[in-house]
PDB file of C-alpha atoms and ligand atoms in Angstrom:
ATOM      1  CA  MET A   1     -33.748 -16.461  61.641  1.00  0.00           C
ATOM      2  CA  GLY A   2     -37.364 -17.209  60.669  1.00  0.00           C
ATOM      3  CA  GLU A   3     -40.625 -16.384  62.410  1.00  0.00           C
ATOM      4  CA  PRO A   4     -40.827 -19.348  64.800  1.00  0.00           C
ATOM      5  CA  THR A   5     -37.442 -18.423  66.230  1.00  0.00           C
ATOM      6  CA  ILE A   6     -38.522 -14.868  66.933  1.00  0.00           C
ATOM      7  CA  ALA A   7     -41.635 -16.126  68.687  1.00  0.00           C
ATOM      8  CA  ARG A   8     -39.540 -18.516  70.741  1.00  0.00           C
ATOM      9  CA  ARG A   9     -37.114 -15.761  71.692  1.00  0.00           C
ATOM     10  CA  ARG A  10     -39.960 -13.575  72.906  1.00  0.00           C
ATOM     11  CA  PHE A  11     -41.180 -16.497  74.955  1.00  0.00           C
ATOM     12  CA  ILE A  12     -37.770 -17.095  76.493  1.00  0.00           C
ATOM     13  CA  THR A  13     -37.235 -13.395  77.118  1.00  0.00           C
ATOM     14  CA  GLY A  14     -40.659 -13.301  78.747  1.00  0.00           C
ATOM     15  CA  LEU A  15     -39.680 -16.107  81.080  1.00  0.00           C
ATOM     16  CA  ALA A  16     -36.493 -14.303  81.978  1.00  0.00           C
ATOM     17  CA  SER A  17     -38.092 -10.978  82.718  1.00  0.00           C
ATOM     18  CA  SER A  18     -40.912 -12.521  84.688  1.00  0.00           C
ATOM     19  CA  ALA A  19     -38.276 -14.171  86.856  1.00  0.00           C
ATOM     20  CA  GLY A  20     -36.436 -10.853  87.083  1.00  0.00           C
ATOM     21  CA  ILE A  21     -33.209 -12.240  85.669  1.00  0.00           C
ATOM     22  CA  ALA A  22     -30.911 -10.188  83.452  1.00  0.00           C
ATOM     23  CA  LEU A  23     -29.920 -11.590  80.067  1.00  0.00           C
ATOM     24  CA  ALA A  24     -26.190 -11.339  80.598  1.00  0.00           C
ATOM     25  CA  GLY A  25     -24.762 -14.836  81.070  1.00  0.00           C
ATOM     26  CA  CYS A  26     -21.189 -14.231  79.989  1.00  0.00           C
ATOM     27  CA  ALA A  27     -20.950 -10.944  81.816  1.00  0.00           C
ATOM     28  CA  ARG A  28     -21.495 -12.861  85.030  1.00  0.00           C
ATOM     29  CA  THR A  29     -19.590 -16.008  85.873  1.00  0.00           C
ATOM     30  CA  ASP A  30     -22.502 -18.338  85.077  1.00  0.00           C
ATOM     31  CA  PRO A  31     -24.117 -19.332  81.804  1.00  0.00           C
ATOM     32  CA  PRO A  32     -27.608 -18.041  81.085  1.00  0.00           C
ATOM     33  CA  THR A  33     -30.577 -19.973  82.388  1.00  0.00           C
ATOM     34  CA  TYR A  34     -33.076 -17.355  81.184  1.00  0.00           C
ATOM     35  CA  GLY A  35     -34.857 -18.096  84.439  1.00  0.00           C
ATOM     36  CA  ASN A  36     -35.934 -21.311  82.748  1.00  0.00           C
ATOM     37  CA  LEU A  37     -35.975 -24.400  84.974  1.00  0.00           C
ATOM     38  CA  LEU A  38     -34.864 -26.689  82.139  1.00  0.00           C
ATOM     39  CA  ARG A  39     -31.794 -24.517  81.666  1.00  0.00           C
ATOM     40  CA  MET A  40     -30.747 -24.996  85.297  1.00  0.00           C
ATOM     41  CA  GLY A  41     -29.319 -28.360  84.195  1.00  0.00           C
ATOM     42  CA  ASP A  42     -26.834 -26.487  82.023  1.00  0.00           C
ATOM     43  CA  LEU A  43     -25.767 -24.493  85.019  1.00  0.00           C
ATOM     44  CA  VAL A  44     -25.028 -27.629  87.047  1.00  0.00           C
ATOM     45  CA  ASN A  45     -23.074 -29.091  84.114  1.00  0.00           C
ATOM     46  CA  TYR A  46     -21.167 -25.814  83.732  1.00  0.00           C
ATOM     47  CA  LYS A  47     -20.238 -25.578  87.403  1.00  0.00           C
ATOM     48  CA  ALA A  48     -19.142 -29.240  87.580  1.00  0.00           C
ATOM     49  CA  GLN A  49     -17.052 -28.816  84.460  1.00  0.00           C
ATOM     50  CA  ARG A  50     -15.405 -25.637  85.725  1.00  0.00           C
ATOM     51  CA  LEU A  51     -14.348 -27.564  88.847  1.00  0.00           C
ATOM     52  CA  LEU A  52     -13.098 -30.580  86.865  1.00  0.00           C
ATOM     53  CA  PHE A  53     -11.170 -28.457  84.415  1.00  0.00           C
ATOM     54  CA  ALA A  54      -9.874 -25.883  86.906  1.00  0.00           C
ATOM     55  CA  GLY A  55      -6.351 -25.010  85.793  1.00  0.00           C
ATOM     56  CA  HIS A  56      -7.242 -25.951  82.231  1.00  0.00           C
ATOM     57  CA  SER A  57      -6.713 -29.680  82.461  1.00  0.00           C
ATOM     58  CA  LEU A  58      -6.945 -31.398  79.110  1.00  0.00           C
ATOM     59  CA  ALA A  59      -9.686 -33.493  77.547  1.00  0.00           C
ATOM     60  CA  PRO A  60      -8.391 -37.039  76.837  1.00  0.00           C
ATOM     61  CA  GLN A  61      -6.072 -37.436  73.879  1.00  0.00           C
ATOM     62  CA  TYR A  62      -5.612 -40.654  71.960  1.00  0.00           C
ATOM     63  CA  ASP A  63      -3.085 -42.603  69.962  1.00  0.00           C
ATOM     64  CA  ARG A  64      -2.895 -42.529  66.136  1.00  0.00           C
ATOM     65  CA  SER A  65      -3.943 -46.200  66.104  1.00  0.00           C
ATOM     66  CA  GLU A  66      -7.267 -45.212  67.720  1.00  0.00           C
ATOM     67  CA  ILE A  67      -8.335 -42.851  64.912  1.00  0.00           C
ATOM     68  CA  SER A  68     -11.732 -43.989  63.620  1.00  0.00           C
ATOM     69  CA  ALA A  69     -13.963 -43.247  60.658  1.00  0.00           C
ATOM     70  CA  ALA A  70     -15.667 -39.890  61.204  1.00  0.00           C
ATOM     71  CA  PRO A  71     -19.000 -39.222  59.501  1.00  0.00           C
ATOM     72  CA  ALA A  72     -19.453 -35.695  58.151  1.00  0.00           C
ATOM     73  CA  ILE A  73     -22.868 -34.536  59.360  1.00  0.00           C
ATOM     74  CA  GLY A  74     -24.983 -31.390  59.492  1.00  0.00           C
ATOM     75  CA  THR A  75     -23.844 -29.023  56.767  1.00  0.00           C
ATOM     76  CA  THR A  76     -21.289 -30.746  54.542  1.00  0.00           C
ATOM     77  CA  ASP A  77     -21.338 -28.084  51.811  1.00  0.00           C
ATOM     78  CA  PRO A  78     -22.471 -24.523  52.588  1.00  0.00           C
ATOM     79  CA  ALA A  79     -23.020 -23.969  48.833  1.00  0.00           C
ATOM     80  CA  ASN A  80     -25.635 -26.739  48.575  1.00  0.00           C
ATOM     81  CA  SER A  81     -29.109 -25.184  48.754  1.00  0.00           C
ATOM     82  CA  SER A  82     -30.805 -28.446  49.743  1.00  0.00           C
ATOM     83  CA  GLN A  83     -28.976 -28.595  53.095  1.00  0.00           C
ATOM     84  CA  PRO A  84     -31.010 -27.554  56.155  1.00  0.00           C
ATOM     85  CA  PHE A  85     -28.799 -24.694  57.393  1.00  0.00           C
ATOM     86  CA  PHE A  86     -28.248 -23.160  53.942  1.00  0.00           C
ATOM     87  CA  VAL A  87     -27.884 -19.366  53.721  1.00  0.00           C
ATOM     88  CA  ALA A  88     -27.850 -18.067  50.135  1.00  0.00           C
ATOM     89  CA  GLU A  89     -25.669 -14.989  50.677  1.00  0.00           C
ATOM     90  CA  HIS A  90     -22.922 -16.958  52.439  1.00  0.00           C
ATOM     91  CA  ALA A  91     -23.251 -19.849  49.977  1.00  0.00           C
ATOM     92  CA  GLU A  92     -22.221 -17.708  47.059  1.00  0.00           C
ATOM     93  CA  ALA A  93     -19.189 -16.278  48.844  1.00  0.00           C
ATOM     94  CA  TYR A  94     -18.186 -19.736  50.057  1.00  0.00           C
ATOM     95  CA  ASP A  95     -18.438 -21.310  46.636  1.00  0.00           C
ATOM     96  CA  ARG A  96     -16.361 -18.561  45.035  1.00  0.00           C
ATOM     97  CA  MET A  97     -13.611 -18.893  47.668  1.00  0.00           C
ATOM     98  CA  ARG A  98     -13.551 -22.658  47.494  1.00  0.00           C
ATOM     99  CA  LYS A  99     -13.133 -22.612  43.723  1.00  0.00           C
ATOM    100  CA  GLY A 100     -10.091 -20.382  44.254  1.00  0.00           C
ATOM    101  CA  GLY A 101      -8.540 -22.844  46.703  1.00  0.00           C
ATOM    102  CA  PHE A 102      -9.518 -20.519  49.599  1.00  0.00           C
ATOM    103  CA  ALA A 103      -6.795 -18.021  48.626  1.00  0.00           C
ATOM    104  CA  ASP A 104      -9.369 -15.243  49.227  1.00  0.00           C
ATOM    105  CA  TYR A 105     -10.571 -16.673  52.531  1.00  0.00           C
ATOM    106  CA  ARG A 106     -10.396 -14.247  55.456  1.00  0.00           C
ATOM    107  CA  LEU A 107     -11.336 -14.928  59.054  1.00  0.00           C
ATOM    108  CA  THR A 108     -12.370 -11.619  60.570  1.00  0.00           C
ATOM    109  CA  VAL A 109     -11.801 -11.109  64.285  1.00  0.00           C
ATOM    110  CA  GLU A 110     -13.484  -8.018  65.682  1.00  0.00           C
ATOM    111  CA  GLY A 111     -15.480  -6.662  68.617  1.00  0.00           C
ATOM    112  CA  SER A 112     -13.730  -6.196  71.980  1.00  0.00           C
ATOM    113  CA  VAL A 113     -10.252  -6.328  70.456  1.00  0.00           C
ATOM    114  CA  SER A 114      -7.703  -3.550  70.032  1.00  0.00           C
ATOM    115  CA  ARG A 115      -6.661  -4.632  66.515  1.00  0.00           C
ATOM    116  CA  PRO A 116      -9.602  -5.961  64.459  1.00  0.00           C
ATOM    117  CA  THR A 117      -7.972  -8.272  61.920  1.00  0.00           C
ATOM    118  CA  ALA A 118      -8.848 -10.274  58.805  1.00  0.00           C
ATOM    119  CA  PHE A 119      -6.581 -13.336  58.815  1.00  0.00           C
ATOM    120  CA  SER A 120      -5.835 -15.231  55.609  1.00  0.00           C
ATOM    121  CA  LEU A 121      -5.429 -18.980  55.788  1.00  0.00           C
ATOM    122  CA  ALA A 122      -1.702 -18.591  55.065  1.00  0.00           C
ATOM    123  CA  GLU A 123      -1.353 -16.204  58.010  1.00  0.00           C
ATOM    124  CA  LEU A 124      -3.134 -18.600  60.344  1.00  0.00           C
ATOM    125  CA  MET A 125      -0.940 -21.474  59.136  1.00  0.00           C
ATOM    126  CA  GLN A 126       2.201 -19.449  59.846  1.00  0.00           C
ATOM    127  CA  MET A 127       1.238 -19.119  63.510  1.00  0.00           C
ATOM    128  CA  PRO A 128       2.355 -21.833  65.961  1.00  0.00           C
ATOM    129  CA  SER A 129       0.196 -24.903  65.445  1.00  0.00           C
ATOM    130  CA  ARG A 130      -1.124 -27.634  67.673  1.00  0.00           C
ATOM    131  CA  THR A 131      -2.000 -31.204  66.688  1.00  0.00           C
ATOM    132  CA  GLN A 132      -4.227 -33.318  68.913  1.00  0.00           C
ATOM    133  CA  ILE A 133      -6.060 -36.627  68.627  1.00  0.00           C
ATOM    134  CA  THR A 134      -9.392 -36.269  70.376  1.00  0.00           C
ATOM    135  CA  ARG A 135     -12.860 -37.753  70.557  1.00  0.00           C
ATOM    136  CA  HIS A 136     -15.741 -35.915  68.925  1.00  0.00           C
ATOM    137  CA  THR A 137     -19.016 -36.651  70.709  1.00  0.00           C
ATOM    138  CA  CYS A 138     -22.224 -35.748  68.896  1.00  0.00           C
ATOM    139  CA  GLU A 139     -25.407 -35.004  70.845  1.00  0.00           C
ATOM    140  CA  GLU A 140     -27.072 -37.642  68.657  1.00  0.00           C
ATOM    141  CA  GLY A 141     -25.120 -40.359  70.454  1.00  0.00           C
ATOM    142  CA  TRP A 142     -22.177 -41.274  68.231  1.00  0.00           C
ATOM    143  CA  SER A 143     -18.531 -40.451  68.694  1.00  0.00           C
ATOM    144  CA  SER A 144     -15.357 -40.731  66.668  1.00  0.00           C
ATOM    145  CA  ILE A 145     -11.647 -40.109  67.139  1.00  0.00           C
ATOM    146  CA  ALA A 146      -9.646 -37.921  64.780  1.00  0.00           C
ATOM    147  CA  GLU A 147      -6.442 -35.939  64.629  1.00  0.00           C
ATOM    148  CA  TRP A 148      -6.846 -32.174  64.323  1.00  0.00           C
ATOM    149  CA  THR A 149      -4.212 -29.608  63.412  1.00  0.00           C
ATOM    150  CA  GLY A 150      -4.703 -25.901  63.769  1.00  0.00           C
ATOM    151  CA  VAL A 151      -3.820 -22.687  65.503  1.00  0.00           C
ATOM    152  CA  PRO A 152      -4.836 -22.252  69.149  1.00  0.00           C
ATOM    153  CA  LEU A 153      -7.726 -19.771  69.322  1.00  0.00           C
ATOM    154  CA  LYS A 154      -5.844 -18.104  72.184  1.00  0.00           C
ATOM    155  CA  LEU A 155      -3.032 -17.062  69.822  1.00  0.00           C
ATOM    156  CA  VAL A 156      -5.476 -15.626  67.287  1.00  0.00           C
ATOM    157  CA  LEU A 157      -7.306 -13.670  69.987  1.00  0.00           C
ATOM    158  CA  GLU A 158      -4.020 -12.408  71.397  1.00  0.00           C
ATOM    159  CA  ALA A 159      -2.891 -11.328  67.920  1.00  0.00           C
ATOM    160  CA  ALA A 160      -6.077  -9.251  67.676  1.00  0.00           C
ATOM    161  CA  GLY A 161      -5.569  -7.932  71.230  1.00  0.00           C
ATOM    162  CA  ILE A 162      -8.377  -9.008  73.583  1.00  0.00           C
ATOM    163  CA  GLU A 163      -9.740  -6.045  75.517  1.00  0.00           C
ATOM    164  CA  PRO A 164     -10.103  -6.352  79.317  1.00  0.00           C
ATOM    165  CA  ASP A 165     -13.919  -6.215  79.066  1.00  0.00           C
ATOM    166  CA  ALA A 166     -14.070  -9.329  76.828  1.00  0.00           C
ATOM    167  CA  ARG A 167     -16.310 -12.100  78.163  1.00  0.00           C
ATOM    168  CA  CYS A 168     -17.547 -14.175  75.231  1.00  0.00           C
ATOM    169  CA  VAL A 169     -16.279 -15.288  71.875  1.00  0.00           C
ATOM    170  CA  GLN A 170     -19.030 -15.510  69.293  1.00  0.00           C
ATOM    171  CA  LEU A 171     -18.395 -17.510  66.131  1.00  0.00           C
ATOM    172  CA  TYR A 172     -20.233 -17.334  62.818  1.00  0.00           C
ATOM    173  CA  ALA A 173     -20.188 -19.913  60.026  1.00  0.00           C
ATOM    174  CA  TYR A 174     -20.892 -19.972  56.290  1.00  0.00           C
ATOM    175  CA  ASP A 175     -24.209 -21.694  57.038  1.00  0.00           C
ATOM    176  CA  ARG A 176     -26.767 -20.664  59.671  1.00  0.00           C
ATOM    177  CA  PHE A 177     -24.632 -21.877  62.546  1.00  0.00           C
ATOM    178  CA  GLU A 178     -23.412 -19.371  65.060  1.00  0.00           C
ATOM    179  CA  ASP A 179     -22.491 -19.937  68.652  1.00  0.00           C
ATOM    180  CA  SER A 180     -20.505 -18.553  71.534  1.00  0.00           C
ATOM    181  CA  ILE A 181     -18.079 -19.881  74.089  1.00  0.00           C
ATOM    182  CA  ASP A 182     -16.829 -18.145  77.200  1.00  0.00           C
ATOM    183  CA  LEU A 183     -13.221 -16.990  77.576  1.00  0.00           C
ATOM    184  CA  PHE A 184     -12.380 -20.010  79.742  1.00  0.00           C
ATOM    185  CA  ASP A 185     -13.046 -22.355  76.819  1.00  0.00           C
ATOM    186  CA  ALA A 186     -11.730 -19.883  74.233  1.00  0.00           C
ATOM    187  CA  LEU A 187      -8.335 -19.724  75.940  1.00  0.00           C
ATOM    188  CA  HIS A 188      -8.199 -23.472  76.714  1.00  0.00           C
ATOM    189  CA  PRO A 189      -5.020 -24.967  75.181  1.00  0.00           C
ATOM    190  CA  GLN A 190      -6.986 -27.583  73.188  1.00  0.00           C
ATOM    191  CA  THR A 191      -9.377 -25.042  71.670  1.00  0.00           C
ATOM    192  CA  ILE A 192      -8.035 -24.639  68.157  1.00  0.00           C
ATOM    193  CA  LEU A 193      -9.050 -23.314  64.757  1.00  0.00           C
ATOM    194  CA  ALA A 194      -8.351 -26.451  62.726  1.00  0.00           C
ATOM    195  CA  TYR A 195      -7.290 -26.473  59.071  1.00  0.00           C
ATOM    196  CA  GLY A 196      -5.989 -30.060  59.081  1.00  0.00           C
ATOM    197  CA  MET A 197      -7.593 -33.414  59.833  1.00  0.00           C
ATOM    198  CA  ASN A 198      -5.825 -36.782  60.059  1.00  0.00           C
ATOM    199  CA  GLY A 199      -2.681 -35.305  58.520  1.00  0.00           C
ATOM    200  CA  ARG A 200      -4.450 -33.790  55.507  1.00  0.00           C
ATOM    201  CA  GLU A 201      -6.162 -30.582  54.549  1.00  0.00           C
ATOM    202  CA  LEU A 202      -9.521 -30.278  56.338  1.00  0.00           C
ATOM    203  CA  PRO A 203     -12.085 -31.840  53.949  1.00  0.00           C
ATOM    204  CA  ARG A 204     -15.080 -29.775  52.897  1.00  0.00           C
ATOM    205  CA  GLY A 205     -17.536 -32.090  54.642  1.00  0.00           C
ATOM    206  CA  HIS A 206     -15.733 -31.525  57.937  1.00  0.00           C
ATOM    207  CA  GLY A 207     -15.710 -27.729  57.673  1.00  0.00           C
ATOM    208  CA  ALA A 208     -13.085 -26.491  55.191  1.00  0.00           C
ATOM    209  CA  PRO A 209     -11.166 -24.328  55.249  1.00  0.00           C
ATOM    210  CA  LEU A 210     -11.349 -23.685  59.003  1.00  0.00           C
ATOM    211  CA  ARG A 211     -13.360 -25.090  61.896  1.00  0.00           C
ATOM    212  CA  LEU A 212     -13.413 -24.707  65.633  1.00  0.00           C
ATOM    213  CA  ARG A 213     -12.428 -27.631  67.858  1.00  0.00           C
ATOM    214  CA  VAL A 214     -13.617 -27.113  71.422  1.00  0.00           C
ATOM    215  CA  GLU A 215     -12.731 -30.412  73.073  1.00  0.00           C
ATOM    216  CA  THR A 216     -14.411 -29.728  76.428  1.00  0.00           C
ATOM    217  CA  GLN A 217     -17.897 -29.647  74.921  1.00  0.00           C
ATOM    218  CA  LEU A 218     -20.251 -31.643  72.693  1.00  0.00           C
ATOM    219  CA  GLY A 219     -19.690 -31.783  68.952  1.00  0.00           C
ATOM    220  CA  TYR A 220     -22.202 -29.156  67.877  1.00  0.00           C
ATOM    221  CA  LYS A 221     -20.149 -26.456  69.600  1.00  0.00           C
ATOM    222  CA  SER A 222     -17.275 -27.188  67.182  1.00  0.00           C
ATOM    223  CA  LEU A 223     -18.418 -24.894  64.380  1.00  0.00           C
ATOM    224  CA  LYS A 224     -17.439 -25.846  60.861  1.00  0.00           C
ATOM    225  CA  PHE A 225     -16.885 -23.408  57.948  1.00  0.00           C
ATOM    226  CA  LEU A 226     -15.847 -20.491  60.184  1.00  0.00           C
ATOM    227  CA  ARG A 227     -16.639 -17.080  58.724  1.00  0.00           C
ATOM    228  CA  SER A 228     -15.986 -14.603  61.517  1.00  0.00           C
ATOM    229  CA  ILE A 229     -15.333 -14.194  65.204  1.00  0.00           C
ATOM    230  CA  VAL A 230     -16.694 -11.402  67.360  1.00  0.00           C
ATOM    231  CA  VAL A 231     -15.344 -10.927  70.864  1.00  0.00           C
ATOM    232  CA  ARG A 232     -18.097  -9.554  73.063  1.00  0.00           C
ATOM    233  CA  ASN A 233     -18.365  -8.075  76.521  1.00  0.00           C
ATOM    234  CA  GLU A 234     -21.724  -9.720  77.021  1.00  0.00           C
ATOM    235  CA  PHE A 235     -23.448 -12.991  76.300  1.00  0.00           C
ATOM    236  CA  ARG A 236     -25.499 -13.262  73.149  1.00  0.00           C
ATOM    237  CA  ASP A 237     -27.245 -16.273  71.714  1.00  0.00           C
ATOM    238  CA  ASP A 238     -29.029 -15.998  68.406  1.00  0.00           C
ATOM    239  CA  TRP A 239     -28.858 -19.660  67.526  1.00  0.00           C
ATOM    240  CA  THR A 240     -28.200 -22.481  70.044  1.00  0.00           C
ATOM    241  CA  ILE A 241     -30.854 -21.727  72.626  1.00  0.00           C
ATOM    242  CA  PRO A 242     -33.475 -20.581  70.098  1.00  0.00           C
ATOM    243  CA  ALA A 243     -32.737 -23.792  68.178  1.00  0.00           C
ATOM    244  CA  GLY A 244     -33.432 -25.787  71.343  1.00  0.00           C
ATOM    245  CA  TRP A 245     -29.870 -26.787  72.273  1.00  0.00           C
ATOM    246  CA  SER A 246     -27.962 -26.084  75.450  1.00  0.00           C
ATOM    247  CA  TRP A 247     -25.527 -23.185  75.289  1.00  0.00           C
ATOM    248  CA  TYR A 248     -23.138 -25.026  77.578  1.00  0.00           C
ATOM    249  CA  ALA A 249     -22.630 -28.638  76.493  1.00  0.00           C
ATOM    250  CA  GLY A 250     -19.755 -29.889  78.642  1.00  0.00           C
ATOM    251  CA  ILE A 251     -18.591 -33.483  78.327  1.00  0.00           C
TER     252      ILE A 251
HETATM  253  N1  MTE B 301     -21.269 -24.690  60.543  1.00  0.00           N
HETATM  254  C1  MTE B 301     -21.657 -25.867  61.068  1.00  0.00           C
HETATM  255  N2  MTE B 301     -20.959 -26.386  62.100  1.00  0.00           N
HETATM  256  C2  MTE B 301     -21.330 -27.570  62.638  1.00  0.00           C
HETATM  257  C3  MTE B 301     -22.476 -28.269  62.188  1.00  0.00           C
HETATM  258  C4  MTE B 301     -23.197 -27.697  61.085  1.00  0.00           C
HETATM  259  O1  MTE B 301     -24.203 -28.256  60.583  1.00  0.00           O
HETATM  260  N3  MTE B 301     -22.753 -26.496  60.560  1.00  0.00           N
HETATM  261  N4  MTE B 301     -22.877 -29.439  62.808  1.00  0.00           N
HETATM  262  C5  MTE B 301     -22.379 -29.650  64.181  1.00  0.00           C
HETATM  263  C6  MTE B 301     -22.614 -30.996  64.693  1.00  0.00           C
HETATM  264  S1  MTE B 301     -24.126 -31.336  65.361  1.00  0.00           S
HETATM  265  C7  MTE B 301     -21.621 -31.927  64.740  1.00  0.00           C
HETATM  266  S2  MTE B 301     -21.837 -33.426  65.478  1.00  0.00           S
HETATM  267  C8  MTE B 301     -20.312 -31.646  64.091  1.00  0.00           C
HETATM  268  C9  MTE B 301     -20.065 -32.647  62.991  1.00  0.00           C
HETATM  269  O2  MTE B 301     -18.756 -32.509  62.542  1.00  0.00           O
HETATM  270  P1  MTE B 301     -18.247 -33.476  61.393  1.00  0.00           P
HETATM  271  O3  MTE B 301     -19.147 -33.281  60.213  1.00  0.00           O
HETATM  272  O4  MTE B 301     -16.828 -33.054  61.138  1.00  0.00           O
HETATM  273  O5  MTE B 301     -18.328 -34.879  61.922  1.00  0.00           O
HETATM  274  O6  MTE B 301     -20.209 -30.353  63.548  1.00  0.00           O
HETATM  275  C10 MTE B 301     -20.883 -29.345  64.260  1.00  0.00           C
HETATM  276  N5  MTE B 301     -20.586 -28.079  63.665  1.00  0.00           N
HETATM  277 MO1   MO B 302     -23.827 -33.277  66.509  1.00  0.00          MO
END
C-alpha cells in the first residue's frame, strides 16, 4: 500500500474513533461503517441481503444457452508490470508457477483453523466439485453469464478445520487485490474456488489457476489469481475500503 492509502486509513480511523465506534465489523453481526455516513448505505444493503438470503437461498442460475462473452478486466496477467495492480514479488512467483503448468501452485489456508494447509491444485480438484452458470455483475455497469466449476469454499475451510472464533475469511491474490467476506458468504453453497470456466481450464485473464466466485455480491469481490486465505476472528480491510469500494457489495 502506498502513502495515499495510509493517509486515507488514518482519516477513516479518525472518523471511527471520533464517533466512538470500534473497528470490528466481522466480530459483530454488522459490516463496518467506520462511523462514516456514506458507509451506512452498505449496512442497509447488508441487512436487506441477509433477510433475502436467509437460509442460504441461491443467486439465480442460468441455462447453458444463456452463456455470454465475458470480458477479462482488471488484472489479466499478474506477471505483467504495466498492469495497475502489479506487485513485483508476487509476479515472479506467479510467472514461475504458470510456466510449470501450476504444478507448484499451493493455496495456503491459515489463521483461525486447526489444520493450516497448503492445497495443491490437484488436491482441490479431487474434492467434490460444483458447477454453476451465474451472472457476473461488475460495478462498472456490465454483466455477463458464464459457467464456473470449482470446489465449494465451505469444503476447503472444513478440511482446514474452522475454529469456533472464526468470523471473516480474508483472501489474497497474486496482484494487489485482497478482500474479505463474512462466514455467511464463505459458507454459502454457491461460493466456490473456481478452476474451470465454460467447461475449460480457467483462462489466465479470468484468474488462473484459481479464483473466488461469490455469487451474492458484485464482481470485484470475486478475487482472481488466489494466493492465500486467512481465516480471522475479526474484520480487517487493507484494500477495498481504502481503495474507495464498499466492503459489502450485495446484489
Ligand atoms: N486479483 C484480482 N481479482 C479481481 C480483479 C483484479 O483486478 N484482480 N478485478 C475484479 C473486478 S472489478 C471484476 S469485474 C472481476 C473481473 O473478472 P473477469 O476478468 O473474469 O471478467 O474480477 C474481480 N477480481
Ligand atoms: Mo468490476
